[in-house]
Short mmCIF file of C-alpha atoms and ligand atoms in Angstrom, two decimals:
data_model
loop_
_atom_site.label_atom_id
_atom_site.label_comp_id
_atom_site.label_asym_id
_atom_site.label_seq_id
_atom_site.Cartn_x
_atom_site.Cartn_y
_atom_site.Cartn_z
CA MET B 1 79.62 138.72 171.58
CA ALA B 2 83.28 139.52 172.23
CA LYS B 3 85.39 139.00 169.14
CA ILE B 4 88.28 136.56 168.88
CA THR B 5 91.36 138.71 169.06
CA LYS B 6 94.20 138.41 166.57
CA LEU B 7 97.73 139.33 167.55
CA GLU B 8 97.94 141.70 164.53
CA ASP B 9 95.06 143.75 165.98
CA ILE B 10 96.95 144.14 169.25
CA VAL B 11 100.26 145.02 167.58
CA SER B 12 98.53 147.62 165.42
CA LEU B 13 96.63 149.18 168.35
CA CYS B 14 99.80 149.22 170.46
CA LYS B 15 101.68 151.20 167.82
CA ARG B 16 98.77 153.50 166.89
CA ARG B 17 97.98 154.46 170.47
CA GLY B 18 101.49 154.56 171.90
CA PHE B 19 101.55 151.41 173.99
CA ILE B 20 104.50 149.60 172.42
CA PHE B 21 106.97 150.46 169.63
CA GLN B 22 109.71 148.45 167.94
CA SER B 23 113.07 149.43 169.44
CA SER B 24 115.31 151.67 167.27
CA GLU B 25 112.55 151.82 164.68
CA ILE B 26 114.01 154.79 162.76
CA TYR B 27 117.09 152.64 162.05
CA GLY B 28 115.05 149.72 160.78
CA GLY B 29 114.27 148.27 164.21
CA LEU B 30 116.11 145.86 166.49
CA ALA B 31 114.64 142.36 166.45
CA SER B 32 112.88 141.25 169.60
CA CYS B 33 113.48 144.49 171.50
CA TYR B 34 110.55 146.80 172.25
CA ASP B 35 109.98 150.23 173.78
CA TYR B 36 106.95 151.05 175.90
CA GLY B 37 105.29 154.32 174.86
CA PRO B 38 103.29 156.75 177.03
CA LEU B 39 100.31 154.42 177.53
CA GLY B 40 102.47 151.28 177.61
CA VAL B 41 104.70 152.48 180.43
CA GLU B 42 101.62 153.25 182.56
CA LEU B 43 100.19 149.80 181.79
CA LYS B 44 103.44 148.07 182.65
CA ASN B 45 103.92 150.12 185.83
CA ASN B 46 100.39 149.17 186.90
CA VAL B 47 101.11 145.46 186.35
CA LYS B 48 104.22 145.81 188.50
CA LYS B 49 102.36 147.82 191.18
CA CYS B 50 99.60 145.20 191.37
CA TRP B 51 102.14 142.39 191.66
CA TRP B 52 104.10 144.22 194.37
CA LYS B 53 100.95 145.10 196.30
CA SER B 54 99.75 141.50 196.32
CA VAL B 55 103.10 139.77 196.90
CA VAL B 56 104.91 142.27 199.18
CA GLN B 57 102.80 145.18 200.46
CA MET B 58 99.84 143.14 201.71
CA ARG B 59 101.93 140.41 203.36
CA ASP B 60 103.80 140.35 206.66
CA ASP B 61 106.01 137.49 205.53
CA VAL B 62 107.53 138.94 202.33
CA VAL B 63 110.14 141.69 201.92
CA GLY B 64 111.43 143.30 198.72
CA ILE B 65 114.89 143.70 197.22
CA ASP B 66 116.42 145.34 194.15
CA CYS B 67 119.68 143.71 193.05
CA SER B 68 122.17 144.79 190.41
CA ILE B 69 121.98 143.27 186.95
CA LEU B 70 125.71 142.53 186.87
CA MET B 71 126.79 139.96 189.43
CA HIS B 72 129.97 138.07 190.27
CA PRO B 73 130.57 135.45 187.54
CA LEU B 74 130.72 132.73 190.20
CA VAL B 75 127.04 133.32 190.94
CA TRP B 76 126.26 131.92 187.50
CA LYS B 77 128.79 129.12 187.85
CA SER B 78 127.17 127.99 191.11
CA SER B 79 123.60 128.35 189.84
CA GLY B 80 124.44 126.17 186.84
CA HIS B 81 123.73 128.86 184.23
CA THR B 82 127.32 129.13 182.94
CA ASP B 83 127.41 125.46 181.99
CA LYS B 84 123.80 124.52 181.41
CA PHE B 85 121.76 127.54 180.38
CA ALA B 86 121.66 126.82 176.65
CA ASP B 87 119.32 125.81 173.87
CA LEU B 88 120.15 122.95 171.56
CA ILE B 89 120.01 124.30 168.03
CA ALA B 90 120.55 123.03 164.49
CA GLU B 91 121.33 125.13 161.43
CA CYS B 92 119.63 124.62 158.08
CA LYS B 93 122.39 124.08 155.50
CA LYS B 94 120.22 125.66 152.79
CA CYS B 95 119.20 128.99 154.40
CA ASN B 96 121.58 129.08 157.42
CA VAL B 97 118.73 129.86 159.80
CA ARG B 98 119.12 128.26 163.23
CA THR B 99 116.16 126.59 164.92
CA ARG B 100 115.72 125.24 168.41
CA VAL B 101 115.74 121.46 168.21
CA ASP B 102 112.80 121.18 170.62
CA HIS B 103 110.81 123.32 168.17
CA LEU B 104 111.37 120.68 165.49
CA ALA B 105 109.65 118.04 167.57
CA GLU B 106 106.22 116.96 166.37
CA HIS B 107 103.41 119.31 167.46
CA ALA B 108 105.88 121.75 169.05
CA GLU B 109 105.10 125.45 168.61
CA GLU B 110 107.98 127.84 168.34
CA HIS B 111 106.60 129.74 171.34
CA THR B 112 107.06 126.84 173.75
CA GLU B 113 109.40 127.34 176.69
CA HIS B 114 112.95 126.02 176.89
CA VAL B 115 113.42 122.36 177.56
CA SER B 116 116.51 121.04 179.34
CA LEU B 117 119.58 120.35 177.21
CA ASP B 118 119.34 116.65 178.10
CA LEU B 119 115.78 116.40 176.88
CA ALA B 120 116.55 118.38 173.73
CA GLN B 121 119.50 116.05 173.09
CA ALA B 122 117.24 113.02 173.44
CA GLN B 123 114.74 114.55 171.01
CA ALA B 124 117.49 115.43 168.54
CA CYS B 125 118.53 111.88 167.71
CA ASP B 126 117.08 112.02 164.21
CA LEU B 127 116.72 115.28 162.33
CA THR B 128 116.69 113.69 158.86
CA GLY B 129 112.93 113.95 158.45
CA LYS B 130 112.66 117.44 159.98
CA VAL B 131 111.65 120.43 157.88
CA CYS B 132 113.25 123.87 158.24
CA PRO B 133 110.51 126.25 159.48
CA ASN B 134 112.20 129.10 157.58
CA CYS B 135 112.74 127.73 154.03
CA GLY B 136 110.83 124.43 154.11
CA THR B 137 113.83 122.27 153.13
CA ALA B 138 113.70 118.78 154.65
CA GLY B 139 116.57 116.89 156.23
CA GLN B 140 119.30 119.48 155.73
CA PHE B 141 120.21 120.26 159.31
CA THR B 142 123.72 120.38 160.80
CA ASP B 143 124.45 118.32 163.88
CA PRO B 144 122.79 119.89 166.91
CA MET B 145 124.93 122.27 168.98
CA ALA B 146 124.47 124.01 172.32
CA PHE B 147 123.78 127.73 172.06
CA LYS B 148 124.48 129.65 175.29
CA LEU B 149 121.68 131.97 176.29
CA MET B 150 123.49 134.41 178.59
CA PHE B 151 124.74 137.72 177.14
CA GLU B 152 128.41 138.31 177.88
CA THR B 153 130.10 141.63 178.55
CA GLN B 154 133.44 142.81 179.94
CA MET B 155 133.96 144.65 183.19
CA GLY B 156 137.01 146.87 183.67
CA ALA B 157 138.77 149.39 181.49
CA ASN B 158 142.03 147.47 180.96
CA VAL B 159 141.97 144.72 178.39
CA ASP B 160 144.41 142.60 180.41
CA ASP B 161 142.44 142.42 183.62
CA ALA B 162 138.91 142.79 182.22
CA MET B 163 136.57 140.18 183.63
CA THR B 164 133.89 138.41 181.60
CA MET B 165 130.52 139.17 183.11
CA TYR B 166 126.96 138.23 182.25
CA LEU B 167 123.75 140.20 182.05
CA ARG B 168 121.54 138.31 184.49
CA PRO B 169 119.19 135.81 182.80
CA GLU B 170 116.86 135.80 185.83
CA THR B 171 116.38 137.97 188.91
CA ALA B 172 116.17 134.97 191.26
CA GLN B 173 119.91 134.52 191.87
CA GLY B 174 120.22 138.06 193.28
CA ILE B 175 117.73 136.98 195.93
CA PHE B 176 119.53 133.74 196.83
CA VAL B 177 122.89 135.44 197.26
CA ASN B 178 121.29 138.03 199.57
CA PHE B 179 119.50 135.44 201.73
CA ARG B 180 121.97 135.90 204.61
CA ASN B 181 122.00 139.72 204.27
CA VAL B 182 118.21 139.87 204.55
CA LEU B 183 118.16 137.46 207.51
CA ASP B 184 120.81 139.51 209.33
CA SER B 185 119.29 142.94 208.64
CA THR B 186 115.56 142.34 209.19
CA ARG B 187 113.34 140.44 211.60
CA VAL B 188 112.13 137.87 209.08
CA LYS B 189 111.88 134.27 210.19
CA VAL B 190 111.29 131.17 208.08
CA PRO B 191 108.74 130.88 206.47
CA PHE B 192 109.31 134.15 204.62
CA GLY B 193 109.88 135.41 201.10
CA ILE B 194 112.09 137.89 199.24
CA ALA B 195 110.59 139.48 196.13
CA GLN B 196 112.13 141.35 193.24
CA ILE B 197 111.04 142.94 189.98
CA GLY B 198 113.69 143.70 187.38
CA LYS B 199 115.16 143.30 183.93
CA SER B 200 116.57 140.00 182.72
CA PHE B 201 118.35 139.19 179.47
CA ARG B 202 118.47 136.05 177.35
CA ASN B 203 119.93 135.65 173.89
CA GLU B 204 116.82 133.76 172.74
CA VAL B 205 117.02 131.82 169.46
CA THR B 206 113.35 132.26 168.61
CA THR B 207 111.72 135.57 169.38
CA LYS B 208 108.50 135.91 167.47
CA ALA B 209 105.06 136.86 168.79
CA PHE B 210 105.63 140.51 169.74
CA ILE B 211 106.56 140.96 173.44
CA PHE B 212 105.85 137.31 174.33
CA ARG B 213 109.50 136.28 174.05
CA THR B 214 112.13 138.99 173.86
CA ARG B 215 115.84 139.21 174.56
CA GLU B 216 115.40 141.90 177.23
CA PHE B 217 112.39 141.54 179.52
CA GLU B 218 111.18 142.12 183.03
CA GLN B 219 110.54 139.43 185.61
CA ALA B 220 108.67 139.52 188.92
CA GLU B 221 110.04 136.76 191.13
CA LEU B 222 109.42 135.63 194.66
CA GLU B 223 111.67 133.18 196.50
CA PHE B 224 109.68 131.92 199.47
CA PHE B 225 111.86 130.11 202.03
CA CYS B 226 110.24 127.42 204.14
CA GLN B 227 111.07 124.46 206.35
CA PRO B 228 111.56 121.20 204.41
CA GLY B 229 108.38 119.20 204.89
CA THR B 230 106.16 122.29 204.67
CA ASP B 231 107.13 122.90 201.04
CA GLU B 232 104.11 121.16 199.55
CA HIS B 233 101.74 123.31 201.62
CA TRP B 234 103.48 126.52 200.51
CA TRP B 235 103.65 125.41 196.88
CA ASN B 236 99.88 124.86 196.89
CA THR B 237 99.31 128.18 198.66
CA TRP B 238 101.33 130.17 196.13
CA LYS B 239 99.86 128.27 193.18
CA ASP B 240 96.35 129.37 194.23
CA LEU B 241 97.38 132.92 195.13
CA ARG B 242 99.11 133.50 191.82
CA PHE B 243 96.36 131.95 189.71
CA ASN B 244 93.73 134.11 191.44
CA TRP B 245 95.84 137.24 191.01
CA TYR B 246 95.25 137.14 187.22
CA LEU B 247 91.54 136.42 187.66
CA ASP B 248 91.12 139.25 190.21
CA LEU B 249 92.64 141.65 187.69
CA GLY B 250 90.06 140.73 185.10
CA ILE B 251 91.59 137.91 183.01
CA LYS B 252 88.72 135.74 181.78
CA LYS B 253 88.59 132.36 183.47
CA GLU B 254 88.19 130.48 180.18
CA ASN B 255 91.55 131.91 179.00
CA LEU B 256 93.56 130.88 182.05
CA ARG B 257 94.62 127.47 183.32
CA LEU B 258 97.18 125.72 185.49
CA ARG B 259 99.32 123.02 183.91
CA ALA B 260 101.60 120.78 185.96
CA HIS B 261 105.04 119.83 184.60
CA GLU B 262 105.45 116.14 184.14
CA GLY B 263 108.35 113.69 183.82
CA ASP B 264 111.19 115.05 181.68
CA GLU B 265 109.85 118.58 181.67
CA LEU B 266 110.54 119.01 185.38
CA ALA B 267 113.97 120.57 186.06
CA HIS B 268 116.29 118.10 187.79
CA TYR B 269 116.36 120.15 191.01
CA ALA B 270 112.62 120.84 191.17
CA ARG B 271 110.25 118.68 193.16
CA ALA B 272 107.18 120.13 191.44
CA CYS B 273 106.31 122.89 188.99
CA VAL B 274 103.06 124.24 187.65
CA ASP B 275 102.62 126.89 184.96
CA VAL B 276 99.91 129.50 184.85
CA GLU B 277 99.02 129.47 181.17
CA TYR B 278 97.07 131.92 179.02
CA LYS B 279 95.34 131.14 175.75
CA PHE B 280 97.31 133.52 173.53
CA PRO B 281 96.13 134.15 169.98
CA PHE B 282 99.24 133.02 168.12
CA GLY B 283 99.77 130.12 165.81
CA SER B 284 96.97 127.73 166.46
CA GLY B 285 95.73 129.80 169.42
CA ASP B 286 97.70 127.84 171.92
CA TRP B 287 98.15 127.84 175.68
CA GLN B 288 101.42 129.52 176.67
CA GLU B 289 103.25 130.07 179.94
CA LEU B 290 102.70 133.31 181.83
CA GLU B 291 104.34 132.24 185.05
CA GLY B 292 105.88 129.16 186.66
CA ILE B 293 105.46 128.18 190.31
CA ALA B 294 108.24 125.78 191.23
CA ASN B 295 109.30 123.90 194.32
CA ARG B 296 113.08 124.34 193.95
CA THR B 297 113.93 122.42 197.14
CA ASP B 298 117.20 123.60 198.77
CA PHE B 299 119.05 123.39 195.45
CA ASP B 300 119.96 127.07 195.04
CA LEU B 301 121.11 127.81 198.58
CA ARG B 302 123.12 124.60 198.60
CA GLN B 303 124.74 125.46 195.28
CA HIS B 304 125.76 128.90 196.55
CA GLN B 305 127.09 127.44 199.75
CA ARG B 306 129.27 125.15 197.64
CA GLY B 307 130.21 128.12 195.47
CA MET B 308 131.37 130.15 198.50
CA ARG B 309 133.49 127.25 199.68
CA THR B 310 135.23 126.77 196.35
CA LEU B 311 135.54 130.47 195.48
CA ASN B 312 139.30 130.72 195.60
CA SER B 313 140.21 127.29 194.36
CA TRP B 314 137.89 127.68 191.40
CA PHE B 315 139.61 130.84 190.29
CA GLU B 316 143.03 129.31 190.81
CA ASN B 317 142.46 125.92 189.21
CA ASN B 318 139.21 126.32 187.29
CA ARG B 319 138.02 123.54 189.57
CA ASP B 320 135.14 121.32 188.63
CA MET B 321 132.36 122.49 190.91
CA THR B 322 130.12 119.60 190.07
CA LYS B 323 132.30 117.31 192.24
CA ILE B 324 130.73 117.32 195.63
CA ASP B 325 132.72 117.12 198.86
CA LEU B 326 130.29 115.19 201.04
CA LYS B 327 132.08 115.94 204.31
CA ALA B 328 132.03 119.67 203.64
CA GLU B 329 128.40 119.42 202.56
CA ALA B 330 127.43 117.83 205.86
CA GLU B 331 129.29 120.56 207.76
CA ASP B 332 127.58 123.25 205.71
CA TYR B 333 124.21 121.77 206.49
CA GLN B 334 124.96 122.07 210.19
CA SER B 335 126.73 125.42 210.24
CA GLY B 336 127.04 126.91 206.74
CA PRO B 337 126.30 130.60 206.23
CA LEU B 338 123.23 129.83 204.12
CA SER B 339 121.78 127.40 206.64
CA TYR B 340 119.10 128.57 209.05
CA PHE B 341 118.59 127.91 212.74
CA ASP B 342 114.88 127.52 213.41
CA GLU B 343 114.40 128.65 216.99
CA GLN B 344 110.92 127.24 217.28
CA GLU B 345 111.91 123.81 215.98
CA LYS B 346 115.33 124.02 217.65
CA LYS B 347 117.04 122.71 214.56
CA ARG B 348 119.20 123.89 211.69
CA TYR B 349 118.41 123.27 208.03
CA ILE B 350 118.79 124.72 204.58
CA PRO B 351 115.36 126.10 203.72
CA TYR B 352 113.38 124.86 200.75
CA VAL B 353 112.26 127.44 198.22
CA ILE B 354 108.93 127.95 196.51
CA GLU B 355 109.37 130.21 193.49
CA PRO B 356 106.52 131.95 191.69
CA SER B 357 108.27 133.53 188.69
CA ALA B 358 106.24 135.76 186.36
CA GLY B 359 107.02 137.77 183.25
CA ILE B 360 105.84 141.38 183.44
CA ASP B 361 105.86 141.88 179.65
CA ARG B 362 104.05 138.62 179.07
CA SER B 363 101.44 139.54 181.67
CA ALA B 364 101.04 142.97 180.05
CA LEU B 365 100.45 141.21 176.71
CA ALA B 366 97.86 138.91 178.29
CA PHE B 367 96.06 141.89 179.86
CA LEU B 368 96.04 143.64 176.46
CA VAL B 369 94.79 140.59 174.55
CA ASP B 370 92.15 139.74 177.14
CA ALA B 371 90.83 143.30 177.37
CA TYR B 372 90.68 143.92 173.61
CA ASP B 373 87.21 144.09 172.10
CA GLU B 374 85.46 145.40 169.01
CA GLU B 375 81.77 146.15 168.67
CA VAL B 376 79.47 148.04 166.31
CA VAL B 377 77.65 150.96 167.93
CA ARG B 378 75.07 152.85 165.87
CA GLY B 379 76.67 151.60 162.66
CA GLU B 380 80.21 152.54 163.68
CA GLN B 381 82.97 150.23 164.88
CA ARG B 382 84.14 150.82 168.44
CA ASN B 383 87.53 149.36 169.51
CA LEU B 384 88.07 149.22 173.22
CA LEU B 385 90.23 147.78 175.94
CA ARG B 386 88.12 146.55 178.83
CA PHE B 387 90.95 146.84 181.37
CA HIS B 388 90.40 146.32 185.07
CA PRO B 389 90.69 149.83 186.62
CA ALA B 390 93.88 148.88 188.48
CA ILE B 391 95.55 147.97 185.17
CA ALA B 392 94.14 150.83 183.04
CA PRO B 393 96.90 153.33 182.08
CA ILE B 394 94.50 156.30 182.46
CA LYS B 395 91.75 156.08 185.06
CA LEU B 396 89.73 159.17 184.14
CA GLY B 397 89.32 161.33 181.02
CA VAL B 398 88.16 164.91 181.67
CA PHE B 399 86.60 167.00 178.89
CA PRO B 400 84.84 170.35 178.45
CA LEU B 401 82.01 169.83 175.96
CA VAL B 402 83.04 172.99 174.10
CA LYS B 403 85.90 175.45 174.42
CA LYS B 404 83.77 178.35 175.72
CA ASP B 405 81.52 179.53 178.56
CA ASN B 406 84.11 178.78 181.22
CA MET B 407 83.80 175.02 180.56
CA PRO B 408 87.56 174.49 180.00
CA ASP B 409 88.37 176.19 183.34
CA ILE B 410 85.88 174.05 185.26
CA ALA B 411 87.13 170.91 183.54
CA ARG B 412 90.76 171.85 184.26
CA ASN B 413 89.94 172.31 187.95
CA ILE B 414 88.36 168.85 188.08
CA TYR B 415 91.37 167.41 186.24
CA ASN B 416 93.88 169.07 188.59
CA ASP B 417 92.01 167.79 191.62
CA ALA B 418 91.66 164.23 190.37
CA ARG B 419 95.24 163.82 189.06
CA LYS B 420 96.55 164.16 192.64
CA HIS B 421 95.03 160.73 193.26
CA PHE B 422 95.32 158.80 189.99
CA ASN B 423 96.37 159.16 186.36
CA CYS B 424 93.99 161.41 184.36
CA PHE B 425 93.87 162.81 180.84
CA TYR B 426 92.52 166.22 179.83
CA ASP B 427 91.23 166.66 176.28
CA GLU B 428 89.37 169.56 174.71
CA LYS B 429 90.06 168.81 171.02
CA GLY B 430 87.52 167.46 168.54
CA ALA B 431 83.97 166.16 168.77
CA ILE B 432 82.97 164.70 172.13
CA GLY B 433 82.13 161.30 170.55
CA ARG B 434 85.64 161.06 169.17
CA ARG B 435 87.18 161.93 172.50
CA TYR B 436 85.18 159.10 174.13
CA ARG B 437 86.33 156.67 171.43
CA ARG B 438 89.98 157.60 171.93
CA GLN B 439 89.68 156.89 175.65
CA ASP B 440 87.82 153.62 174.95
CA GLU B 441 90.78 152.52 172.86
CA ALA B 442 93.20 153.51 175.63
CA GLY B 443 91.12 151.48 178.10
CA THR B 444 90.10 154.46 180.30
CA PRO B 445 87.24 153.20 182.52
CA LEU B 446 85.49 156.56 183.12
CA CYS B 447 85.19 159.95 181.39
CA VAL B 448 83.78 163.16 182.84
CA THR B 449 82.29 165.91 180.67
CA VAL B 450 81.58 169.47 181.72
CA ASP B 451 78.59 170.76 179.72
CA SER B 452 75.98 173.51 179.75
CA GLN B 453 74.07 171.88 182.61
CA THR B 454 77.23 172.10 184.72
CA LEU B 455 76.96 175.88 184.48
CA GLN B 456 73.44 175.71 185.93
CA ASP B 457 73.59 173.04 188.65
CA ASN B 458 77.28 172.12 189.13
CA SER B 459 76.77 168.55 187.92
CA VAL B 460 78.87 166.73 185.28
CA THR B 461 78.31 163.74 183.02
CA VAL B 462 80.19 160.58 183.97
CA ARG B 463 80.38 158.02 181.18
CA ASP B 464 81.22 154.35 181.72
CA ARG B 465 83.56 152.79 179.11
CA ASP B 466 82.03 149.31 179.04
CA SER B 467 78.28 150.08 179.17
CA MET B 468 78.57 153.60 177.66
CA GLU B 469 75.94 154.61 180.22
CA GLN B 470 76.01 158.20 181.39
CA VAL B 471 75.01 159.48 184.84
CA ARG B 472 75.04 162.96 186.34
CA VAL B 473 77.11 163.54 189.45
CA SER B 474 77.55 166.82 191.34
CA THR B 475 81.11 168.17 191.19
CA GLY B 476 81.30 168.15 195.00
CA LYS B 477 80.76 164.38 195.07
CA LEU B 478 82.64 163.56 191.88
CA LEU B 479 85.99 162.50 193.35
CA ALA B 480 84.39 160.19 195.92
CA TYR B 481 82.12 158.72 193.22
CA VAL B 482 85.01 158.02 190.85
CA ARG B 483 87.24 156.58 193.58
CA GLU B 484 84.51 154.23 194.71
CA LYS B 485 83.82 153.07 191.15
CA LEU B 486 87.49 152.54 190.36
CA GLU B 487 88.55 151.40 193.81
CA VAL B 488 91.57 153.71 193.64
N1 GAP K 501 113.80 131.90 187.98
C1 GAP K 501 112.98 131.05 187.20
C2 GAP K 501 112.80 131.52 185.82
O1 GAP K 501 113.44 132.46 185.37
P1 GAP K 501 111.52 131.01 183.61
O2 GAP K 501 110.37 130.10 183.36
O3 GAP K 501 112.72 130.85 182.75
O4 GAP K 501 111.88 130.81 185.15
C3 GAP K 501 109.97 132.95 184.35
O5 GAP K 501 111.01 132.50 183.53
C4 GAP K 501 109.02 133.83 183.55
O6 GAP K 501 109.75 134.88 182.92
C5 GAP K 501 108.30 133.10 182.41
O7 GAP K 501 107.14 132.45 182.86
C6 GAP K 501 107.97 134.25 181.47
O8 GAP K 501 106.78 134.90 181.88
C7 GAP K 501 109.14 135.19 181.67
N2 GAP K 501 110.12 135.03 180.58
C8 GAP K 501 111.10 134.12 180.48
N3 GAP K 501 111.80 134.28 179.34
C9 GAP K 501 111.24 135.34 178.70
C10 GAP K 501 111.51 136.01 177.47
N4 GAP K 501 112.52 135.66 176.69
N5 GAP K 501 110.72 137.05 177.12
C11 GAP K 501 109.69 137.45 177.92
N6 GAP K 501 109.40 136.86 179.09
C12 GAP K 501 110.15 135.82 179.49
#
């Protein structure tokens, strides 16, 4: 029976085998920042490749984009991030540690996602009975205060004219502001999507649980533009597609679920939102968000259209962009640069947006946790990662049984042939059993061994990671055999 995984087991394996290290470790480490090691970078690249293949490569109605991390500050003003992207926090007067107010609510786990400032404010009305999660003191919190989540930086060499900029807190806005560019430079027609994978940054208050919540992370986001009225259909379509993506890549069904946002939890601009959740092994072993699929209506394009209109006056007068000019709005709807003329329907509208937004690091953690297993084989413990082949950092291990009788040369030839097609690892050091175990722990689905029989009949041993079964395959058919097994 598969064992119940503990996060400590994963953290320890990740460090031991070079998946994930603490950032700046030799200087004591930097909290909530992590570096991906040799196996980790392959794992993460595979997660991104699989996402891109499913969301962009295999679809006629989605194109990709890669936007810069630094964007015009007005982008964040229009999107609402400058004013509203904050957590409500309170500081313990005893230990000075700050805690998110929504994490002080009854039954809340500190891993839960952000709630809106309004909701947090409503929950914050009485902190007198609340206990500090750091020092255990009750009722010693300051008044709640808003803590802005965007990282600020300065652009420009001269102090006088330097402009305050933000590291993007999501990749989505780069897509919205390029909506017109993509329409004008490609043949896409609504319904269509623009997809992006890239780094985002948030100055998170709580950052425990390894790479689950970090201050620098990667997102994979799709903004799918559709005609108002068809939004529900597309929301359902993407909800199913995204849920099945995790299952197809081997996540166990019992560890995955969809959870719809209800009432207060739903962002004010969203018509519907559902989270794909994974049963992570932290705290009480709770369900946590991997990805959200939201129906964002025409909120973002409308906001940017307003932003474009007020660009100059905002800089000049620091104008309040929340005041809406209804006449201008109506004009924008009919002719604004972010509106769309639907030739089939013969009408103009601002498209609605369905947004599946996933975390690459969080997905990588879910793949690690779900694949991790321990078993006892002939009295010895075997740790392994039962990765789907598409996710596995190394697809094939190639070994000579011993370092003599031409076996290393034959094995090297096999290795050089196979590595043209997928990631392989050559190893001639140590006992063969140990070499298998090392690859089991790295999640390598197949290993090939050149042995004395190879010298007689040109066949090699192919060993399967999960069943540990071994079969003999002739070297001439090896590549085809492995590719079929791994589907690579
Ligand atoms: N554009 C919508 C958006 O950014 P979100 O729910 O804030 O929505 C989407 O983020 C996904 O990004 C989350 O489901 C999660 O997987 C990932 N994510 C968000 N904040 C993160 C953090 N601090 N660390 C790691 N992943 C994070």
